[in-house]
Each structure stands twice: as structure tokens, then as C-alpha cells.
Amino acid sequence: MSLLLCIGVGLWALRRYLFLLLHAEAVANQANCAGCKTYGRIELLQSDAAGDNVQVRCRKCSHVWRIDA
Ligand SMILES: [Zn+2]
């Protein structure tokens, strides 16, 4: 019985891990500046309470855009 529980929890954790991994990738894809194509050189301006919506600014060209999580 406890073996089944272990397998169940293990599978759930794996699913959760893969979901978070794909999610992080989708957000990371939005970290490209549309203005100068620089990746990841962003400055956080503001976010809502849940952190789902963040406004960022490129450190290189000051282009401002939103990232939706
Ligand atoms: Zn830029």
C-alpha cells in the first residue's frame, strides 16, 4: 500500500516539475527585448500582487514591455 503511495507521489512530483519547467521556458522566451533583441538584460519596473504580470525595461535600449506568466 505504501509503495503505491510512493509511486503516486513520485509521478505527481514529476508532472509538477515538468509543468514548472515548461512554464519557466515560456516566460523566459518573453525576456527578449523587442527593440534590440538583447536577451535577459532586463530591469523589473513593477508587478501585480500575484506576480503574473510584470513590467520590465531593457537595460540596453530602455524599451519597456510586459511579461505575462
Ligand atoms: Zn533593448
PDB file of N, CA, C and O and ligand atoms in Angstrom:
ATOM      1  N   MET A   1       0.831  -1.202   0.000  1.00  0.00           N
ATOM      2  CA  MET A   1       0.000   0.000   0.000  1.00  0.00           C
ATOM      3  C   MET A   1       0.869   1.257   0.000  1.00  0.00           C
ATOM      4  O   MET A   1       0.654   2.184  -0.763  1.00  0.00           O
ATOM      5  N   SER A   2       1.865   1.276   0.851  1.00  0.00           N
ATOM      6  CA  SER A   2       2.711   2.475   0.926  1.00  0.00           C
ATOM      7  C   SER A   2       3.570   2.609  -0.330  1.00  0.00           C
ATOM      8  O   SER A   2       3.970   3.708  -0.706  1.00  0.00           O
ATOM      9  N   LEU A   3       3.824   1.465  -0.991  1.00  0.00           N
ATOM     10  CA  LEU A   3       4.590   1.513  -2.236  1.00  0.00           C
ATOM     11  C   LEU A   3       3.798   2.248  -3.316  1.00  0.00           C
ATOM     12  O   LEU A   3       4.323   3.097  -4.034  1.00  0.00           O
ATOM     13  N   LEU A   4       2.489   1.934  -3.398  1.00  0.00           N
ATOM     14  CA  LEU A   4       1.627   2.614  -4.356  1.00  0.00           C
ATOM     15  C   LEU A   4       1.589   4.110  -4.090  1.00  0.00           C
ATOM     16  O   LEU A   4       1.627   4.930  -5.001  1.00  0.00           O
ATOM     17  N   LEU A   5       1.554   4.458  -2.832  1.00  0.00           N
ATOM     18  CA  LEU A   5       1.515   5.869  -2.439  1.00  0.00           C
ATOM     19  C   LEU A   5       2.794   6.571  -2.901  1.00  0.00           C
ATOM     20  O   LEU A   5       2.761   7.671  -3.443  1.00  0.00           O
ATOM     21  N   CYS A   6       3.902   5.889  -2.704  1.00  0.00           N
ATOM     22  CA  CYS A   6       5.195   6.446  -3.120  1.00  0.00           C
ATOM     23  C   CYS A   6       5.231   6.685  -4.629  1.00  0.00           C
ATOM     24  O   CYS A   6       5.681   7.739  -5.087  1.00  0.00           O
ATOM     25  N   ILE A   7       4.739   5.708  -5.378  1.00  0.00           N
ATOM     26  CA  ILE A   7       4.722   5.851  -6.840  1.00  0.00           C
ATOM     27  C   ILE A   7       3.815   7.008  -7.246  1.00  0.00           C
ATOM     28  O   ILE A   7       4.166   7.821  -8.100  1.00  0.00           O
ATOM     29  N   GLY A   8       2.658   7.081  -6.589  1.00  0.00           N
ATOM     30  CA  GLY A   8       1.715   8.151  -6.882  1.00  0.00           C
ATOM     31  C   GLY A   8       2.319   9.522  -6.640  1.00  0.00           C
ATOM     32  O   GLY A   8       2.262  10.411  -7.484  1.00  0.00           O
ATOM     33  N   VAL A   9       2.940   9.686  -5.498  1.00  0.00           N
ATOM     34  CA  VAL A   9       3.556  10.969  -5.151  1.00  0.00           C
ATOM     35  C   VAL A   9       4.715  11.287  -6.100  1.00  0.00           C
ATOM     36  O   VAL A   9       4.889  12.411  -6.553  1.00  0.00           O
ATOM     37  N   GLY A  10       5.451  10.252  -6.442  1.00  0.00           N
ATOM     38  CA  GLY A  10       6.586  10.425  -7.354  1.00  0.00           C
ATOM     39  C   GLY A  10       6.139  10.920  -8.717  1.00  0.00           C
ATOM     40  O   GLY A  10       6.715  11.849  -9.273  1.00  0.00           O
ATOM     41  N   LEU A  11       5.070  10.307  -9.247  1.00  0.00           N
ATOM     42  CA  LEU A  11       4.544  10.709 -10.548  1.00  0.00           C
ATOM     43  C   LEU A  11       3.993  12.121 -10.496  1.00  0.00           C
ATOM     44  O   LEU A  11       4.191  12.926 -11.410  1.00  0.00           O
ATOM     45  N   TRP A  12       3.334  12.459  -9.401  1.00  0.00           N
ATOM     46  CA  TRP A  12       2.762  13.796  -9.263  1.00  0.00           C
ATOM     47  C   TRP A  12       3.882  14.833  -9.248  1.00  0.00           C
ATOM     48  O   TRP A  12       3.811  15.868  -9.895  1.00  0.00           O
ATOM     49  N   ALA A  13       4.940  14.520  -8.491  1.00  0.00           N
ATOM     50  CA  ALA A  13       6.064  15.451  -8.386  1.00  0.00           C
ATOM     51  C   ALA A  13       6.733  15.645  -9.747  1.00  0.00           C
ATOM     52  O   ALA A  13       7.122  16.756 -10.108  1.00  0.00           O
ATOM     53  N   LEU A  14       6.832  14.551 -10.504  1.00  0.00           N
ATOM     54  CA  LEU A  14       7.449  14.623 -11.826  1.00  0.00           C
ATOM     55  C   LEU A  14       6.612  15.501 -12.767  1.00  0.00           C
ATOM     56  O   LEU A  14       7.138  16.357 -13.478  1.00  0.00           O
ATOM     57  N   ARG A  15       5.287  15.272 -12.732  1.00  0.00           N
ATOM     58  CA  ARG A  15       4.381  16.086 -13.550  1.00  0.00           C
ATOM     59  C   ARG A  15       4.519  17.556 -13.201  1.00  0.00           C
ATOM     60  O   ARG A  15       4.582  18.415 -14.066  1.00  0.00           O
ATOM     61  N   ARG A  16       4.544  17.830 -11.922  1.00  0.00           N
ATOM     62  CA  ARG A  16       4.642  19.195 -11.420  1.00  0.00           C
ATOM     63  C   ARG A  16       5.960  19.831 -11.890  1.00  0.00           C
ATOM     64  O   ARG A  16       6.009  20.972 -12.322  1.00  0.00           O
ATOM     65  N   TYR A  17       7.017  19.044 -11.793  1.00  0.00           N
ATOM     66  CA  TYR A  17       8.339  19.527 -12.185  1.00  0.00           C
ATOM     67  C   TYR A  17       8.373  19.883 -13.672  1.00  0.00           C
ATOM     68  O   TYR A  17       8.851  20.940 -14.063  1.00  0.00           O
ATOM     69  N   LEU A  18       7.822  18.981 -14.500  1.00  0.00           N
ATOM     70  CA  LEU A  18       7.804  19.227 -15.946  1.00  0.00           C
ATOM     71  C   LEU A  18       6.946  20.442 -16.285  1.00  0.00           C
ATOM     72  O   LEU A  18       7.300  21.242 -17.146  1.00  0.00           O
ATOM     73  N   PHE A  19       5.835  20.592 -15.580  1.00  0.00           N
ATOM     74  CA  PHE A  19       4.961  21.741 -15.812  1.00  0.00           C
ATOM     75  C   PHE A  19       5.715  23.036 -15.513  1.00  0.00           C
ATOM     76  O   PHE A  19       5.698  23.982 -16.299  1.00  0.00           O
ATOM     77  N   LEU A  20       6.388  23.078 -14.372  1.00  0.00           N
ATOM     78  CA  LEU A  20       7.121  24.280 -13.988  1.00  0.00           C
ATOM     79  C   LEU A  20       8.247  24.571 -14.971  1.00  0.00           C
ATOM     80  O   LEU A  20       8.527  25.719 -15.300  1.00  0.00           O
ATOM     81  N   LEU A  21       8.872  23.518 -15.455  1.00  0.00           N
ATOM     82  CA  LEU A  21       9.978  23.668 -16.398  1.00  0.00           C
ATOM     83  C   LEU A  21       9.492  24.307 -17.699  1.00  0.00           C
ATOM     84  O   LEU A  21      10.083  25.261 -18.202  1.00  0.00           O
ATOM     85  N   LEU A  22       8.368  23.793 -18.234  1.00  0.00           N
ATOM     86  CA  LEU A  22       7.816  24.337 -19.474  1.00  0.00           C
ATOM     87  C   LEU A  22       7.335  25.762 -19.268  1.00  0.00           C
ATOM     88  O   LEU A  22       7.481  26.623 -20.125  1.00  0.00           O
ATOM     89  N   HIS A  23       6.748  26.008 -18.113  1.00  0.00           N
ATOM     90  CA  HIS A  23       6.240  27.323 -17.785  1.00  0.00           C
ATOM     91  C   HIS A  23       7.387  28.331 -17.739  1.00  0.00           C
ATOM     92  O   HIS A  23       7.308  29.415 -18.293  1.00  0.00           O
ATOM     93  N   ALA A  24       8.463  27.947 -17.087  1.00  0.00           N
ATOM     94  CA  ALA A  24       9.621  28.829 -16.964  1.00  0.00           C
ATOM     95  C   ALA A  24      10.194  29.148 -18.344  1.00  0.00           C
ATOM     96  O   ALA A  24      10.632  30.264 -18.611  1.00  0.00           O
ATOM     97  N   GLU A  25      10.154  28.167 -19.223  1.00  0.00           N
ATOM     98  CA  GLU A  25      10.675  28.361 -20.573  1.00  0.00           C
ATOM     99  C   GLU A  25       9.822  29.366 -21.338  1.00  0.00           C
ATOM    100  O   GLU A  25      10.328  30.226 -22.048  1.00  0.00           O
ATOM    101  N   ALA A  26       8.489  29.260 -21.180  1.00  0.00           N
ATOM    102  CA  ALA A  26       7.577  30.176 -21.857  1.00  0.00           C
ATOM    103  C   ALA A  26       7.813  31.605 -21.386  1.00  0.00           C
ATOM    104  O   ALA A  26       7.777  32.543 -22.184  1.00  0.00           O
ATOM    105  N   VAL A  27       8.047  31.778 -20.102  1.00  0.00           N
ATOM    106  CA  VAL A  27       8.305  33.112 -19.571  1.00  0.00           C
ATOM    107  C   VAL A  27       9.665  33.616 -20.040  1.00  0.00           C
ATOM    108  O   VAL A  27       9.822  34.769 -20.421  1.00  0.00           O
ATOM    109  N   ALA A  28      10.640  32.722 -20.051  1.00  0.00           N
ATOM    110  CA  ALA A  28      11.991  33.111 -20.465  1.00  0.00           C
ATOM    111  C   ALA A  28      12.014  33.579 -21.913  1.00  0.00           C
ATOM    112  O   ALA A  28      12.789  34.453 -22.279  1.00  0.00           O
ATOM    113  N   ASN A  29      11.127  33.007 -22.737  1.00  0.00           N
ATOM    114  CA  ASN A  29      11.063  33.417 -24.140  1.00  0.00           C
ATOM    115  C   ASN A  29      10.612  34.860 -24.293  1.00  0.00           C
ATOM    116  O   ASN A  29      10.840  35.476 -25.326  1.00  0.00           O
ATOM    117  N   GLN A  30       9.948  35.370 -23.268  1.00  0.00           N
ATOM    118  CA  GLN A  30       9.469  36.749 -23.328  1.00  0.00           C
ATOM    119  C   GLN A  30      10.515  37.715 -22.775  1.00  0.00           C
ATOM    120  O   GLN A  30      10.284  38.909 -22.678  1.00  0.00           O
ATOM    121  N   ALA A  31      11.658  37.189 -22.386  1.00  0.00           N
ATOM    122  CA  ALA A  31      12.700  38.034 -21.813  1.00  0.00           C
ATOM    123  C   ALA A  31      13.596  38.639 -22.887  1.00  0.00           C
ATOM    124  O   ALA A  31      14.587  39.286 -22.591  1.00  0.00           O
ATOM    125  N   ASN A  32      13.224  38.402 -24.158  1.00  0.00           N
ATOM    126  CA  ASN A  32      13.959  39.024 -25.256  1.00  0.00           C
ATOM    127  C   ASN A  32      13.429  40.428 -25.503  1.00  0.00           C
ATOM    128  O   ASN A  32      12.231  40.628 -25.631  1.00  0.00           O
ATOM    129  N   CYS A  33      14.316  41.378 -25.610  1.00  0.00           N
ATOM    130  CA  CYS A  33      13.913  42.742 -25.899  1.00  0.00           C
ATOM    131  C   CYS A  33      13.472  42.830 -27.356  1.00  0.00           C
ATOM    132  O   CYS A  33      14.190  42.393 -28.252  1.00  0.00           O
ATOM    133  N   ALA A  34      12.276  43.405 -27.594  1.00  0.00           N
ATOM    134  CA  ALA A  34      11.773  43.543 -28.958  1.00  0.00           C
ATOM    135  C   ALA A  34      12.495  44.675 -29.686  1.00  0.00           C
ATOM    136  O   ALA A  34      12.507  44.737 -30.904  1.00  0.00           O
ATOM    137  N   GLY A  35      13.092  45.563 -28.912  1.00  0.00           N
ATOM    138  CA  GLY A  35      13.745  46.716 -29.508  1.00  0.00           C
ATOM    139  C   GLY A  35      15.125  46.395 -30.052  1.00  0.00           C
ATOM    140  O   GLY A  35      15.463  46.749 -31.179  1.00  0.00           O
ATOM    141  N   CYS A  36      15.946  45.715 -29.267  1.00  0.00           N
ATOM    142  CA  CYS A  36      17.338  45.500 -29.678  1.00  0.00           C
ATOM    143  C   CYS A  36      17.738  44.027 -29.661  1.00  0.00           C
ATOM    144  O   CYS A  36      18.894  43.696 -29.848  1.00  0.00           O
ATOM    145  N   LYS A  37      16.734  43.121 -29.405  1.00  0.00           N
ATOM    146  CA  LYS A  37      16.960  41.671 -29.433  1.00  0.00           C
ATOM    147  C   LYS A  37      17.920  41.161 -28.361  1.00  0.00           C
ATOM    148  O   LYS A  37      18.397  40.037 -28.434  1.00  0.00           O
ATOM    149  N   THR A  38      18.213  42.008 -27.389  1.00  0.00           N
ATOM    150  CA  THR A  38      19.076  41.554 -26.304  1.00  0.00           C
ATOM    151  C   THR A  38      18.300  40.620 -25.389  1.00  0.00           C
ATOM    152  O   THR A  38      17.142  40.871 -25.083  1.00  0.00           O
ATOM    153  N   TYR A  39      18.926  39.546 -24.973  1.00  0.00           N
ATOM    154  CA  TYR A  39      18.243  38.574 -24.125  1.00  0.00           C
ATOM    155  C   TYR A  39      18.587  38.755 -22.649  1.00  0.00           C
ATOM    156  O   TYR A  39      19.768  38.786 -22.280  1.00  0.00           O
ATOM    157  N   GLY A  40      17.539  38.867 -21.841  1.00  0.00           N
ATOM    158  CA  GLY A  40      17.705  38.774 -20.393  1.00  0.00           C
ATOM    159  C   GLY A  40      18.282  39.976 -19.681  1.00  0.00           C
ATOM    160  O   GLY A  40      18.378  39.971 -18.461  1.00  0.00           O
ATOM    161  N   ARG A  41      18.632  41.035 -20.405  1.00  0.00           N
ATOM    162  CA  ARG A  41      19.177  42.208 -19.728  1.00  0.00           C
ATOM    163  C   ARG A  41      18.038  43.157 -19.384  1.00  0.00           C
ATOM    164  O   ARG A  41      17.921  44.232 -19.954  1.00  0.00           O
ATOM    165  N   ILE A  42      17.215  42.706 -18.451  1.00  0.00           N
ATOM    166  CA  ILE A  42      16.012  43.475 -18.153  1.00  0.00           C
ATOM    167  C   ILE A  42      15.994  43.921 -16.697  1.00  0.00           C
ATOM    168  O   ILE A  42      16.599  43.304 -15.828  1.00  0.00           O
ATOM    169  N   GLU A  43      15.265  44.980 -16.494  1.00  0.00           N
ATOM    170  CA  GLU A  43      15.128  45.564 -15.171  1.00  0.00           C
ATOM    171  C   GLU A  43      13.655  45.518 -14.806  1.00  0.00           C
ATOM    172  O   GLU A  43      12.804  45.880 -15.611  1.00  0.00           O
ATOM    173  N   LEU A  44      13.338  45.033 -13.619  1.00  0.00           N
ATOM    174  CA  LEU A  44      11.952  44.927 -13.186  1.00  0.00           C
ATOM    175  C   LEU A  44      11.423  46.294 -12.768  1.00  0.00           C
ATOM    176  O   LEU A  44      11.981  46.938 -11.883  1.00  0.00           O
ATOM    177  N   LEU A  45      10.355  46.728 -13.432  1.00  0.00           N
ATOM    178  CA  LEU A  45       9.763  48.017 -13.077  1.00  0.00           C
ATOM    179  C   LEU A  45       8.653  47.844 -12.062  1.00  0.00           C
ATOM    180  O   LEU A  45       8.616  48.502 -11.038  1.00  0.00           O
ATOM    181  N   GLN A  46       7.699  46.956 -12.380  1.00  0.00           N
ATOM    182  CA  GLN A  46       6.606  46.701 -11.441  1.00  0.00           C
ATOM    183  C   GLN A  46       5.939  45.384 -11.752  1.00  0.00           C
ATOM    184  O   GLN A  46       6.034  44.879 -12.859  1.00  0.00           O
ATOM    185  N   SER A  47       5.247  44.825 -10.756  1.00  0.00           N
ATOM    186  CA  SER A  47       4.486  43.607 -10.972  1.00  0.00           C
ATOM    187  C   SER A  47       3.213  43.688 -10.157  1.00  0.00           C
ATOM    188  O   SER A  47       3.137  44.446  -9.195  1.00  0.00           O
ATOM    189  N   ASP A  48       2.207  42.916 -10.561  1.00  0.00           N
ATOM    190  CA  ASP A  48       0.976  42.894  -9.771  1.00  0.00           C
ATOM    191  C   ASP A  48       1.181  42.014  -8.543  1.00  0.00           C
ATOM    192  O   ASP A  48       2.229  41.395  -8.365  1.00  0.00           O
ATOM    193  N   ALA A  49       0.155  41.952  -7.715  1.00  0.00           N
ATOM    194  CA  ALA A  49       0.291  41.264  -6.425  1.00  0.00           C
ATOM    195  C   ALA A  49       0.662  39.791  -6.585  1.00  0.00           C
ATOM    196  O   ALA A  49       1.463  39.258  -5.822  1.00  0.00           O
ATOM    197  N   ALA A  50       0.087  39.146  -7.599  1.00  0.00           N
ATOM    198  CA  ALA A  50       0.349  37.725  -7.785  1.00  0.00           C
ATOM    199  C   ALA A  50       1.663  37.468  -8.526  1.00  0.00           C
ATOM    200  O   ALA A  50       2.157  36.365  -8.569  1.00  0.00           O
ATOM    201  N   GLY A  51       2.218  38.516  -9.131  1.00  0.00           N
ATOM    202  CA  GLY A  51       3.456  38.345  -9.877  1.00  0.00           C
ATOM    203  C   GLY A  51       3.227  37.743 -11.249  1.00  0.00           C
ATOM    204  O   GLY A  51       4.161  37.318 -11.908  1.00  0.00           O
ATOM    205  N   ASP A  52       1.958  37.695 -11.712  1.00  0.00           N
ATOM    206  CA  ASP A  52       1.655  37.109 -13.018  1.00  0.00           C
ATOM    207  C   ASP A  52       1.999  38.059 -14.158  1.00  0.00           C
ATOM    208  O   ASP A  52       2.267  37.650 -15.267  1.00  0.00           O
ATOM    209  N   ASN A  53       1.934  39.330 -13.856  1.00  0.00           N
ATOM    210  CA  ASN A  53       2.181  40.355 -14.855  1.00  0.00           C
ATOM    211  C   ASN A  53       3.308  41.253 -14.384  1.00  0.00           C
ATOM    212  O   ASN A  53       3.173  41.929 -13.383  1.00  0.00           O
ATOM    213  N   VAL A  54       4.396  41.274 -15.107  1.00  0.00           N
ATOM    214  CA  VAL A  54       5.478  42.158 -14.701  1.00  0.00           C
ATOM    215  C   VAL A  54       5.832  43.091 -15.853  1.00  0.00           C
ATOM    216  O   VAL A  54       5.781  42.720 -17.019  1.00  0.00           O
ATOM    217  N   GLN A  55       6.163  44.294 -15.492  1.00  0.00           N
ATOM    218  CA  GLN A  55       6.592  45.257 -16.485  1.00  0.00           C
ATOM    219  C   GLN A  55       8.112  45.383 -16.361  1.00  0.00           C
ATOM    220  O   GLN A  55       8.641  45.565 -15.268  1.00  0.00           O
ATOM    221  N   VAL A  56       8.775  45.259 -17.479  1.00  0.00           N
ATOM    222  CA  VAL A  56      10.222  45.278 -17.455  1.00  0.00           C
ATOM    223  C   VAL A  56      10.776  46.294 -18.454  1.00  0.00           C
ATOM    224  O   VAL A  56      10.085  46.694 -19.389  1.00  0.00           O
ATOM    225  N   ARG A  57      12.007  46.661 -18.263  1.00  0.00           N
ATOM    226  CA  ARG A  57      12.656  47.596 -19.171  1.00  0.00           C
ATOM    227  C   ARG A  57      14.019  47.051 -19.555  1.00  0.00           C
ATOM    228  O   ARG A  57      14.769  46.520 -18.737  1.00  0.00           O
ATOM    229  N   CYS A  58      14.341  47.181 -20.825  1.00  0.00           N
ATOM    230  CA  CYS A  58      15.641  46.733 -21.320  1.00  0.00           C
ATOM    231  C   CYS A  58      16.727  47.655 -20.778  1.00  0.00           C
ATOM    232  O   CYS A  58      16.604  48.872 -20.844  1.00  0.00           O
ATOM    233  N   ARG A  59      17.782  47.066 -20.257  1.00  0.00           N
ATOM    234  CA  ARG A  59      18.882  47.864 -19.715  1.00  0.00           C
ATOM    235  C   ARG A  59      19.707  48.512 -20.825  1.00  0.00           C
ATOM    236  O   ARG A  59      20.444  49.458 -20.597  1.00  0.00           O
ATOM    237  N   LYS A  60      19.574  47.979 -22.016  1.00  0.00           N
ATOM    238  CA  LYS A  60      20.412  48.459 -23.107  1.00  0.00           C
ATOM    239  C   LYS A  60      19.764  49.623 -23.860  1.00  0.00           C
ATOM    240  O   LYS A  60      20.388  50.650 -24.088  1.00  0.00           O
ATOM    241  N   CYS A  61      18.475  49.437 -24.256  1.00  0.00           N
ATOM    242  CA  CYS A  61      17.838  50.455 -25.094  1.00  0.00           C
ATOM    243  C   CYS A  61      16.627  51.103 -24.434  1.00  0.00           C
ATOM    244  O   CYS A  61      15.957  51.920 -25.055  1.00  0.00           O
ATOM    245  N   SER A  62      16.323  50.712 -23.188  1.00  0.00           N
ATOM    246  CA  SER A  62      15.222  51.312 -22.414  1.00  0.00           C
ATOM    247  C   SER A  62      13.837  51.020 -22.975  1.00  0.00           C
ATOM    248  O   SER A  62      12.875  51.685 -22.615  1.00  0.00           O
ATOM    249  N   HIS A  63      13.735  50.043 -23.864  1.00  0.00           N
ATOM    250  CA  HIS A  63      12.426  49.607 -24.343  1.00  0.00           C
ATOM    251  C   HIS A  63      11.652  48.984 -23.173  1.00  0.00           C
ATOM    252  O   HIS A  63      12.217  48.224 -22.397  1.00  0.00           O
ATOM    253  N   VAL A  64      10.358  49.330 -23.034  1.00  0.00           N
ATOM    254  CA  VAL A  64       9.548  48.820 -21.942  1.00  0.00           C
ATOM    255  C   VAL A  64       8.481  47.876 -22.486  1.00  0.00           C
ATOM    256  O   VAL A  64       7.848  48.165 -23.489  1.00  0.00           O
ATOM    257  N   TRP A  65       8.308  46.722 -21.836  1.00  0.00           N
ATOM    258  CA  TRP A  65       7.239  45.796 -22.245  1.00  0.00           C
ATOM    259  C   TRP A  65       6.792  44.966 -21.050  1.00  0.00           C
ATOM    260  O   TRP A  65       7.361  45.055 -19.975  1.00  0.00           O
ATOM    261  N   ARG A  66       5.742  44.161 -21.278  1.00  0.00           N
ATOM    262  CA  ARG A  66       5.178  43.352 -20.211  1.00  0.00           C
ATOM    263  C   ARG A  66       5.496  41.883 -20.426  1.00  0.00           C
ATOM    264  O   ARG A  66       5.567  41.418 -21.557  1.00  0.00           O
ATOM    265  N   ILE A  67       5.669  41.170 -19.332  1.00  0.00           N
ATOM    266  CA  ILE A  67       5.825  39.718 -19.389  1.00  0.00           C
ATOM    267  C   ILE A  67       4.659  39.093 -18.643  1.00  0.00           C
ATOM    268  O   ILE A  67       4.418  39.419 -17.493  1.00  0.00           O
ATOM    269  N   ASP A  68       3.905  38.240 -19.335  1.00  0.00           N
ATOM    270  CA  ASP A  68       2.775  37.559 -18.715  1.00  0.00           C
ATOM    271  C   ASP A  68       3.183  36.148 -18.347  1.00  0.00           C
ATOM    272  O   ASP A  68       3.597  35.381 -19.198  1.00  0.00           O
ATOM    273  N   ALA A  69       3.050  35.825 -17.096  1.00  0.00           N
ATOM    274  CA  ALA A  69       3.421  34.484 -16.651  1.00  0.00           C
ATOM    275  C   ALA A  69       2.266  33.517 -16.850  1.00  0.00           C
ATOM    276  O   ALA A  69       1.133  33.930 -16.943  1.00  0.00           O
TER     277      ALA A  69
HETATM  278 ZN    ZN B   1      16.610  46.566 -25.783  1.00  0.00          ZN
END
